[in-house]
Coordinates of C-alpha atoms in Angstrom, one line a residue:
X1 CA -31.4 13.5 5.1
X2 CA -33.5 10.2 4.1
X3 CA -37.0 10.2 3.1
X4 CA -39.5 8.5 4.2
X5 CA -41.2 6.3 1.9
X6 CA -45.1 6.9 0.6
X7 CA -46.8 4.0 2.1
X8 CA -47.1 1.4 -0.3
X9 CA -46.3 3.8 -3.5
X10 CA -42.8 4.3 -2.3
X11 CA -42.4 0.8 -1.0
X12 CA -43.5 -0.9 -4.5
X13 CA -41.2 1.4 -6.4
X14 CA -38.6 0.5 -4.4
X15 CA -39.2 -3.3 -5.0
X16 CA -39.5 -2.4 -8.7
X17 CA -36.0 -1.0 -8.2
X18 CA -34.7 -3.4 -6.9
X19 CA -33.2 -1.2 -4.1
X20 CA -31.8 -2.6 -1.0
X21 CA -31.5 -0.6 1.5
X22 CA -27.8 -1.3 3.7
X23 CA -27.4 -2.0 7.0
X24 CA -26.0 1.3 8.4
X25 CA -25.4 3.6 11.2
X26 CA -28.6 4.7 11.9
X27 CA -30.5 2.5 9.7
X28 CA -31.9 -0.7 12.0
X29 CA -34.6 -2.0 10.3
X30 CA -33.4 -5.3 9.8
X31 CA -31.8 -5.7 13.1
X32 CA -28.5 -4.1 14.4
X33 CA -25.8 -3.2 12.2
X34 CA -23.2 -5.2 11.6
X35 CA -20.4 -4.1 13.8
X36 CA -16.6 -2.9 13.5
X37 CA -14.3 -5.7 13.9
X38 CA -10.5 -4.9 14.9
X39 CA -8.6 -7.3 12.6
X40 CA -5.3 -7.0 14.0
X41 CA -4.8 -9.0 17.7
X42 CA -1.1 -7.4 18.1
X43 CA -1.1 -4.1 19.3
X44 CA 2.7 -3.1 19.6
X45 CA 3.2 0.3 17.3
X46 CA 1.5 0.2 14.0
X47 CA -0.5 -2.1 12.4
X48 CA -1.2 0.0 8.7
X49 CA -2.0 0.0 5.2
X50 CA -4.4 -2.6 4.7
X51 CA -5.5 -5.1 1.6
X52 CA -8.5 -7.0 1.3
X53 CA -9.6 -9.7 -1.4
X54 CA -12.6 -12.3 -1.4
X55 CA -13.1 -15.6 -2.7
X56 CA -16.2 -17.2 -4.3
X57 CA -17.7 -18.5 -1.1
X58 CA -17.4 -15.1 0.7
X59 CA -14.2 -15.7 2.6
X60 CA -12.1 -12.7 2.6
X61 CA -8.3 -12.3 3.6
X62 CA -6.8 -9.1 4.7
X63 CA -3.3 -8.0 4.5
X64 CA -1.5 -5.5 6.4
X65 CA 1.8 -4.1 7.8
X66 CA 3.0 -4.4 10.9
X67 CA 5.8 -2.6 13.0
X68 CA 6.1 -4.7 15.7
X69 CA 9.0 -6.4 17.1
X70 CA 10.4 -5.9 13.7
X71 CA 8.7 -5.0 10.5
X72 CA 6.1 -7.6 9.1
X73 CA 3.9 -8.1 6.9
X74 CA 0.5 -9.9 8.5
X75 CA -3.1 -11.7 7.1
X76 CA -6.0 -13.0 8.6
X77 CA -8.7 -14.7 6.9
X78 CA -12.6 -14.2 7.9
X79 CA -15.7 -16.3 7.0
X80 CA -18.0 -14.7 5.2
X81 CA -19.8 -13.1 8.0
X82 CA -17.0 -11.6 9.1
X83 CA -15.7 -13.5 11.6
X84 CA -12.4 -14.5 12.3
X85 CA -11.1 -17.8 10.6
X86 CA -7.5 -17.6 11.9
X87 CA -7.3 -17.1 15.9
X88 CA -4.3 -14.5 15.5
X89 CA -2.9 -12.8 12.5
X90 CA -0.5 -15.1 10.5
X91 CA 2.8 -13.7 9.4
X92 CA 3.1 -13.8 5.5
X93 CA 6.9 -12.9 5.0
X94 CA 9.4 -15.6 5.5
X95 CA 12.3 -13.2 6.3
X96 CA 13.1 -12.0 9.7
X97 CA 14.9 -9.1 9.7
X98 CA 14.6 -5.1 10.0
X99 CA 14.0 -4.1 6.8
X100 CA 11.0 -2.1 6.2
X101 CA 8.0 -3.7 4.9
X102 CA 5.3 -1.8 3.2
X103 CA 2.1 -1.4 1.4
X104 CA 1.0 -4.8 1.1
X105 CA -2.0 -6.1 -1.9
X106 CA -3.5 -9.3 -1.8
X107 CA -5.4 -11.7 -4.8
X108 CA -7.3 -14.8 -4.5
X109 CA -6.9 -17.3 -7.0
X110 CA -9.6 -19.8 -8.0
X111 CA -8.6 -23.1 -5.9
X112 CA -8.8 -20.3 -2.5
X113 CA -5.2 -19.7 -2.6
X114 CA -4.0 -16.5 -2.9
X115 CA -1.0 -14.5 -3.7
X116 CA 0.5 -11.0 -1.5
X117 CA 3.1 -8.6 -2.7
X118 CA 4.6 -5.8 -0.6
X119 CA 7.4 -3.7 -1.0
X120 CA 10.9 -3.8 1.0
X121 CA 13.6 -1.5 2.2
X122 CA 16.9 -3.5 0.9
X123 CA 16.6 -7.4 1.3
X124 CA 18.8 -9.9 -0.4
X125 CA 19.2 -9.7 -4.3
X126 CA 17.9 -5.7 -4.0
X127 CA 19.4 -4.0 -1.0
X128 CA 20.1 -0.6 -3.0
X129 CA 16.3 0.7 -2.0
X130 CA 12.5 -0.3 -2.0
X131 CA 12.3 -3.4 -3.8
X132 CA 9.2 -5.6 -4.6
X133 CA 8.5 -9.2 -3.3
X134 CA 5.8 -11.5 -3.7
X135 CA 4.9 -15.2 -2.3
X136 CA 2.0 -17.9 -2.6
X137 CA -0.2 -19.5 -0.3
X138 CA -2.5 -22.3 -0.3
X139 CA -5.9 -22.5 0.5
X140 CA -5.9 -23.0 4.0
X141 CA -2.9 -20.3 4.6
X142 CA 0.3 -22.4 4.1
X143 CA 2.9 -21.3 2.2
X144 CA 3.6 -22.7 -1.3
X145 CA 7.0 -20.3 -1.4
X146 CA 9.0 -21.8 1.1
X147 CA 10.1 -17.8 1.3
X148 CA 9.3 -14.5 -0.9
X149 CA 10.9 -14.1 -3.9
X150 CA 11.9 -11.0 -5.7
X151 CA 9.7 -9.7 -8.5
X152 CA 12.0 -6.8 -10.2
X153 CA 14.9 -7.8 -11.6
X154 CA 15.7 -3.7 -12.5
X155 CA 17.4 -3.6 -9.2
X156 CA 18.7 0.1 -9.4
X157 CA 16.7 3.0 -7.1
X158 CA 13.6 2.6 -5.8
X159 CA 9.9 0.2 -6.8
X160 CA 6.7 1.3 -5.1
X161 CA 3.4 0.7 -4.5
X162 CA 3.2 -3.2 -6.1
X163 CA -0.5 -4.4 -6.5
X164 CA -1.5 -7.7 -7.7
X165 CA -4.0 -9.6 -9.9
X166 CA -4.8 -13.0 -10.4
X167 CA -6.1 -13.7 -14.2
X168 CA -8.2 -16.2 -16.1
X169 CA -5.6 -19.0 -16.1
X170 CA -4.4 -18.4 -12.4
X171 CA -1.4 -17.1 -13.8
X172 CA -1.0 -13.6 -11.7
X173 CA 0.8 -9.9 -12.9
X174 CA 2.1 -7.4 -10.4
X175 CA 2.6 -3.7 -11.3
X176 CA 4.3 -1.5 -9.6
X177 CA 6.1 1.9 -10.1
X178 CA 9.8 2.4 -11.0
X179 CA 12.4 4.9 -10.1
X180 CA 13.1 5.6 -13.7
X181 CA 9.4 7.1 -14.1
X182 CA 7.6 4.2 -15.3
X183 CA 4.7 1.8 -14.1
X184 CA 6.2 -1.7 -15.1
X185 CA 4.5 -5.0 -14.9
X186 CA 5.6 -8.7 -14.8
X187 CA 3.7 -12.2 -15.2
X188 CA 3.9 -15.2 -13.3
X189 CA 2.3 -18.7 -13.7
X190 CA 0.0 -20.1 -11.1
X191 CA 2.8 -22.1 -9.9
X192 CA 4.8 -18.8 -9.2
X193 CA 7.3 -19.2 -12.2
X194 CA 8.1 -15.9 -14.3
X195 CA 6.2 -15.8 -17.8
X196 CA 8.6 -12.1 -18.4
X197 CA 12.3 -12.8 -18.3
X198 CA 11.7 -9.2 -17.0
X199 CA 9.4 -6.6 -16.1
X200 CA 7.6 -4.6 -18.9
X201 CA 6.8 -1.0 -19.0
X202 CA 3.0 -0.6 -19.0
X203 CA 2.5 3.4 -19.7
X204 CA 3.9 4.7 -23.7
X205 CA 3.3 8.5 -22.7
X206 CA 4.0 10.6 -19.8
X207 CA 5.8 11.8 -17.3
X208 CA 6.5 10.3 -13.9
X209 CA 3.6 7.7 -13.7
X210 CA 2.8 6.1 -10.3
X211 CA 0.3 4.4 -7.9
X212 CA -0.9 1.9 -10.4
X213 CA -3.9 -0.3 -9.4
X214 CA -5.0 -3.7 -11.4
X215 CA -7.7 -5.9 -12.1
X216 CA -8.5 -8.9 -13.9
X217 CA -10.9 -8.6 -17.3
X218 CA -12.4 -11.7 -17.2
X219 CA -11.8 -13.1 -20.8
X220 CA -9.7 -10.9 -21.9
X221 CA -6.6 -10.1 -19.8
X222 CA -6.2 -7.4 -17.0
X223 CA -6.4 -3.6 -16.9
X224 CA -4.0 -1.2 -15.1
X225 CA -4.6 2.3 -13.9
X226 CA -1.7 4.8 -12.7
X227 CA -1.8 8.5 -12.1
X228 CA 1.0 10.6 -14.1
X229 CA 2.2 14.2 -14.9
X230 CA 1.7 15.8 -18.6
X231 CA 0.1 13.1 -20.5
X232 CA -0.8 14.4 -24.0
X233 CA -4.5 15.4 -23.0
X234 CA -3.5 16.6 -19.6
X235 CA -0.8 19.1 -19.2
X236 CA -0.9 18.6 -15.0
X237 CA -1.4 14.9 -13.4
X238 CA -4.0 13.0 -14.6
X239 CA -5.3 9.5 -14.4
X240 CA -4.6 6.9 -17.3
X241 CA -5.5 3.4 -18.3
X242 CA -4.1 0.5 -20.5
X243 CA -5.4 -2.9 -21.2
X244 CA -3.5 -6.5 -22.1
X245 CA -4.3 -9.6 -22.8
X246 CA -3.1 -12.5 -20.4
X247 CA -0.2 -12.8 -22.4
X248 CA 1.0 -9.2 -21.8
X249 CA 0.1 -8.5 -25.7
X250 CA -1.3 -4.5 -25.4
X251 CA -4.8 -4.4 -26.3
X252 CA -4.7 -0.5 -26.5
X253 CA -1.6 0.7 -28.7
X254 CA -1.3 3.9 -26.3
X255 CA -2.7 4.5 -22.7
X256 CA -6.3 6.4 -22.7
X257 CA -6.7 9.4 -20.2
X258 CA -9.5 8.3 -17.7
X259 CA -10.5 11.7 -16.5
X260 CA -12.1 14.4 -18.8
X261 CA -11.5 17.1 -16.0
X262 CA -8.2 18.5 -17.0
X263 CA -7.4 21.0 -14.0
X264 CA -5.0 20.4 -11.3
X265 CA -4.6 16.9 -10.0
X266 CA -6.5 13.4 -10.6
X267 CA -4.8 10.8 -8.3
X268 CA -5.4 7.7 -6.4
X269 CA -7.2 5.9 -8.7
X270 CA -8.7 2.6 -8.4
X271 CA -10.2 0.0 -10.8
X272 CA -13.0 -2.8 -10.2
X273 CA -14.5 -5.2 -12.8
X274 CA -18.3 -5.0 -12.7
X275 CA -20.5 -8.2 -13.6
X276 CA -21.1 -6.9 -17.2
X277 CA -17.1 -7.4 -17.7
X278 CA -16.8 -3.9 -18.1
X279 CA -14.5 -2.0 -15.6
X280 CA -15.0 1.0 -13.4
X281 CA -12.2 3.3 -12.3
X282 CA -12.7 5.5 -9.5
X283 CA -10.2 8.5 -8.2
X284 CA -9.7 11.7 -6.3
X285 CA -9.9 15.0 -8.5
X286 CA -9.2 18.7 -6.9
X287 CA -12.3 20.2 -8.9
X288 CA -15.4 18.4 -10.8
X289 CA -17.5 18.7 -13.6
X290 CA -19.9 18.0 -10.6
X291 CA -21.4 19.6 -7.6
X292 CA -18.4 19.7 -5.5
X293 CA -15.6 22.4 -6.0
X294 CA -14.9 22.9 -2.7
X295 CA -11.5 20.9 -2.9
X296 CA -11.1 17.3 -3.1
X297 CA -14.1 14.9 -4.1
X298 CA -14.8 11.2 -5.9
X299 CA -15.1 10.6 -9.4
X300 CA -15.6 7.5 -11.1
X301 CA -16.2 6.3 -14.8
X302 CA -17.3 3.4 -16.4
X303 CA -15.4 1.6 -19.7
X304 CA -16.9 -1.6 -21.4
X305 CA -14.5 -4.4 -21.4
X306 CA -13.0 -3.0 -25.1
X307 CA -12.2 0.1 -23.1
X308 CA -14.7 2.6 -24.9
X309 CA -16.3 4.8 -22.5
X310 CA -19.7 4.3 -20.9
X311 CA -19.7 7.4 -19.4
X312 CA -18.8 10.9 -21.7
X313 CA -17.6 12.5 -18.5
X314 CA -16.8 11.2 -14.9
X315 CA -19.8 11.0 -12.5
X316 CA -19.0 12.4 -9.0
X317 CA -19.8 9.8 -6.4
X318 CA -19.5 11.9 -3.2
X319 CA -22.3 13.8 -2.5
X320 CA -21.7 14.9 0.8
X321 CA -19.5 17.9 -0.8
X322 CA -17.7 19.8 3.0
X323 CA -13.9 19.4 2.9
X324 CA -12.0 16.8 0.9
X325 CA -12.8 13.4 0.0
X326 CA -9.5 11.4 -0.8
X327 CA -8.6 8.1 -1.3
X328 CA -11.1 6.3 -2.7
X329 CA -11.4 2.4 -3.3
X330 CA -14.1 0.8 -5.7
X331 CA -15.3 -2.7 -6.2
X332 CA -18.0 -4.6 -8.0
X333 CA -21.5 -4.9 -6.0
X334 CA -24.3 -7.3 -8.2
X335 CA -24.3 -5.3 -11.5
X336 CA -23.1 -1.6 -10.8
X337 CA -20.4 -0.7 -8.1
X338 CA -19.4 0.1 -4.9
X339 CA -16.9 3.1 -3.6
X340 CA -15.2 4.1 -0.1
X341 CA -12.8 6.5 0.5
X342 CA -11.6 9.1 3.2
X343 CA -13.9 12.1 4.0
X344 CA -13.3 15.5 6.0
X345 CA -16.8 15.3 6.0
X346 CA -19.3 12.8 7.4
X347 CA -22.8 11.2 6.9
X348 CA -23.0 9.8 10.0
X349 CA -22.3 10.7 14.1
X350 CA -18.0 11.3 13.2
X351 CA -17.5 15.0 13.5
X352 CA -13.4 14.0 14.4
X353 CA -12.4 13.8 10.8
X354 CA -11.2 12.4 8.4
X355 CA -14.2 9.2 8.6
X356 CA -14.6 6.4 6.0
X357 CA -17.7 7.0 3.4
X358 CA -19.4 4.7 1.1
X359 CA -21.7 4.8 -1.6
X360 CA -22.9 2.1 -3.6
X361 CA -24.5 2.6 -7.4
X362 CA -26.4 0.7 -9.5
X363 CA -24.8 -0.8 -13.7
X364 CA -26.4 2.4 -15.1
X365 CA -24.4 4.4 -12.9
X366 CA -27.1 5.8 -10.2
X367 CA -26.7 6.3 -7.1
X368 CA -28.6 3.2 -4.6
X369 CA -28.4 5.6 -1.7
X370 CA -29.8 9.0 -0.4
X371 CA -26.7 10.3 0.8
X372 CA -23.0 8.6 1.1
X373 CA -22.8 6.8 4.6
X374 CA -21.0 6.5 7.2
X375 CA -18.9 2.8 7.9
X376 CA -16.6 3.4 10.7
X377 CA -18.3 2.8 14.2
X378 CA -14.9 4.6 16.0
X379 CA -15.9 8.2 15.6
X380 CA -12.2 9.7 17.9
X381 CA -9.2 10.2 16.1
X382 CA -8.8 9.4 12.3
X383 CA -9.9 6.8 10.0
X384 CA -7.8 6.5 7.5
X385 CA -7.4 5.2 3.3
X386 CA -10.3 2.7 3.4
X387 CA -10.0 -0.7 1.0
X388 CA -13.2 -2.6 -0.2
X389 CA -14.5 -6.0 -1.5
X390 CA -16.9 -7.8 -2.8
X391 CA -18.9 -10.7 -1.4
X392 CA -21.4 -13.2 -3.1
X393 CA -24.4 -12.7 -1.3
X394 CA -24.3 -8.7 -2.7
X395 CA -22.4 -7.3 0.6
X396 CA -19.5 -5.0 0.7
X397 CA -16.5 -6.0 3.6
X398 CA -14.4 -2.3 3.7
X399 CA -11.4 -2.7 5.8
X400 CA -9.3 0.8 7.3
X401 CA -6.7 2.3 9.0
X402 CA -7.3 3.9 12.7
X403 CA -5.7 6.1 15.0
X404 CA -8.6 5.3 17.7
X405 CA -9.9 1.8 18.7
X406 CA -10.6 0.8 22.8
X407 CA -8.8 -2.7 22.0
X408 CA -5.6 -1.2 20.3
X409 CA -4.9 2.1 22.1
X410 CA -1.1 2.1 20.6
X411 CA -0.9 3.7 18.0
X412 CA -3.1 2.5 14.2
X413 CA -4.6 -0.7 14.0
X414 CA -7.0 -2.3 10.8
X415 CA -10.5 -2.6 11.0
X416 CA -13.4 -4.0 8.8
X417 CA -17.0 -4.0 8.6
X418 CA -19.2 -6.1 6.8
X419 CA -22.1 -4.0 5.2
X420 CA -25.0 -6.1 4.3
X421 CA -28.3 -5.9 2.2
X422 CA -30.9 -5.5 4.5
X423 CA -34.5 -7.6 3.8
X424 CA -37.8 -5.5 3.0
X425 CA -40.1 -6.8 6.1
X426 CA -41.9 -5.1 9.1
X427 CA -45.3 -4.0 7.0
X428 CA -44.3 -4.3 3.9
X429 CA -47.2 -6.6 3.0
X430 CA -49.9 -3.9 4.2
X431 CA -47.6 -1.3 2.3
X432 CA -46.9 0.1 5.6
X433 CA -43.6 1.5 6.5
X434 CA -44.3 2.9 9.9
X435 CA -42.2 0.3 10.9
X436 CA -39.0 1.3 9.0
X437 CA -36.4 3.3 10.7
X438 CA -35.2 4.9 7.4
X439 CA -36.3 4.5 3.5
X440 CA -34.6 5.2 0.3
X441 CA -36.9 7.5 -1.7

């Protein structure tokens, strides 16, 4: 439950804080809430698995997958107040066929272009199983690949779950994970040439490694974070880390083990660069050091940009501790951080589980809110594996996956909301705060 404030005592030492309080459900100090915006205009079976990246001027793209008429992959670009720069979704693969399309990630670069991979079922050069694909597009949403190109050139089982970064230089890396147990890695130029002949292996220990996520380290190179099964300081499935420069050169001789919680699983990790060039990862763990032991909760540690720890353990980020808390997604917000993810549990009105939680925190790790809140405004069916970005003027966009939404009744559609800073006002030069609908303590 929130606080109220202390008259001007609380409201001065929230100034001192530097606290902004969001705009929220519940929470209308400023004005309404910003509301839920369906992303998706076609509505035919499922529109899934969505991406989101944001550019310097707080325009945001958001990539998703579509099965429609056939499978797709689909973007749509939004100003930075969340409305809708594209008057329909625009289709991002070239091919037009059946083969499955999946799991899309998205990466601006700094001219406003930006670069999508995906995964595919077959497609020509790979048709033995899930295959990897990339392509380029210009500022304004043309394509600078007249058609997607294939990014593995291992071409034997299965490659999952590509994400993508876009470095220093332009030049962009995609990870992904391999059928032969390994998270592998190749380079491209900004102009979409190969810098590897062919991919490179990422992990140096471990066993079955998957669901790598990357980010750029500004100055440095990029991280990459994966999930595996009997690394050397966790006998079950852990969470693990490796940096490289932007020439692929390892900057840590061996992979570091995120997580200092050794029992039962650590997955779904995600990694965000904070303003400091340091890097937060964030991930699901069955069991904490923390307060939640009820099953599935948020964790999250912070490394400097050399990779030593901030943090001796992981902080839990969930506080709202009911049922699980899976899937999380973090991002960069001013100095600290900001994390989502998928709750059995709820801050707000959704008692129709799972919801989508946030919580931001501020460079020295603390919390900014009371309580986690609550960011879908569809409170039926399920909200599902949330995704979050950055914007300049200190907001958040998260974008989800739904099973409920009045204007797409078939099936899953992709939504987003754009969660604000709200301003201090209404009183606040008397030091009165009768006026405020909810304070942070």
């Amino acid at each position: 439950m929130r606080r109220s404030a202390s008259k001007a005592g609380g409201a001065a030492r929230l100034a001192a804080a530097g606290l902004l309080a969001f705009l929220v459900p519940g929470s209308t100090h400023a004005g309404p809430p910003a509301g839920c915006v369906q992303v998706n205009t076609i509505t035919l079976n499922n529109q899934r698995e969505p991406a989101v990246a944001a550019k310097a001027d707080g325009e945001f793209v958001v990539a998703w997958s579509s099965t429609t008429s056939y499978p797709a992959i689909y973007g749509r670009r939004f100003s930075a107040a969340g409305e809708p720069i594209d008057g329909t979704e625009l289709r991002l693969n070239a091919f037009a066929d059946e083969d499955s399309r999946l799991d899309p990630d998205v990466a601006y670069a700094s001219d406003g272009g930006f670069v999508v991979t995906w995964q595919v079922m077959g497609g020509p050069g790979d048709d033995s199983s899930w295959s990897v694909w990339a392509r380029r597009f210009a500022a304004d949403a043309t394509p600078l690949d007249g058609e997607e190109f294939l990014v593995n050139t291992i071409t034997q089982g299965w490659q999952l779950d590509p994400r993508v970064a876009v470095l220093d230089d332009d030049s962009f890396v995609i990870v992904w994970e391999n059928f032969s147990a390994d998270v592998r890695a190749r380079r491209y130029s900004a102009g979409g040439v190969p810098l590897d002949p062919v991919e490179f292996v990422v992990e140096t220990a471990g066993g079955g490694p998957g669901r790598p996520a990357v980010e750029r380290l500004p100055g440095t190179g990029f991280v990459v974070v994966w999930e595996t099964h009997s690394a050397p300081g966790d006998s079950f499935v852990s969470v693990q880390a490796r940096r490289f420069a932007t020439d692929g050169t390892p900057l840590d001789a061996d992979q570091f083990q995120v997580n200092t919680y050794t029992d039962l699983w650590q997955q779904n990790a995600d990694v965000a660069v904070t303003a400091s060039g340091g890097f937060t990862v964030a991930w699901a763990s069955y069991g904490s050091w923390g307060s939640d032991d009820s099953a599935w909760s948020i964790q999250g540690r912070r490394y400097e940009s050399s990779g030593v720890p901030v943090d001796a353990e992981e902080l839990q980020l969930n506080r709202i501790t009911l049922g699980s808390q899976r899937y999380p997604a973090v991002a960069a917000l001013g100095g600290g951080f900001v994390a989502a993810w998928e709750s059995f549990a709820s801050a707000g009105g959704d008692d129709d589980p799972p919801s989508v939680q946030a919580a931001r925190f501020a460079a020295d790790g603390l919390p900014l809110d009371p309580l986690d809140f609550q960011v879908n405004c569809y409170t039926t069916g399920q909200q599902l594996r949330p995704v979050v970005a950055e914007l300049p003027d200190g907001s958040a966009v998260v974008v989800w996956e739904s099973t409920a939404a009045a204007d797409d009744p078939d099936d899953r559609s992709v939504h987003l909301r754009v969660v604000r800073p709200a301003i201090f006002a209404d009183g606040f030069e008397s030091g009165d705060t009768s006026g405020w609908s909810s304070t942070v303590p």
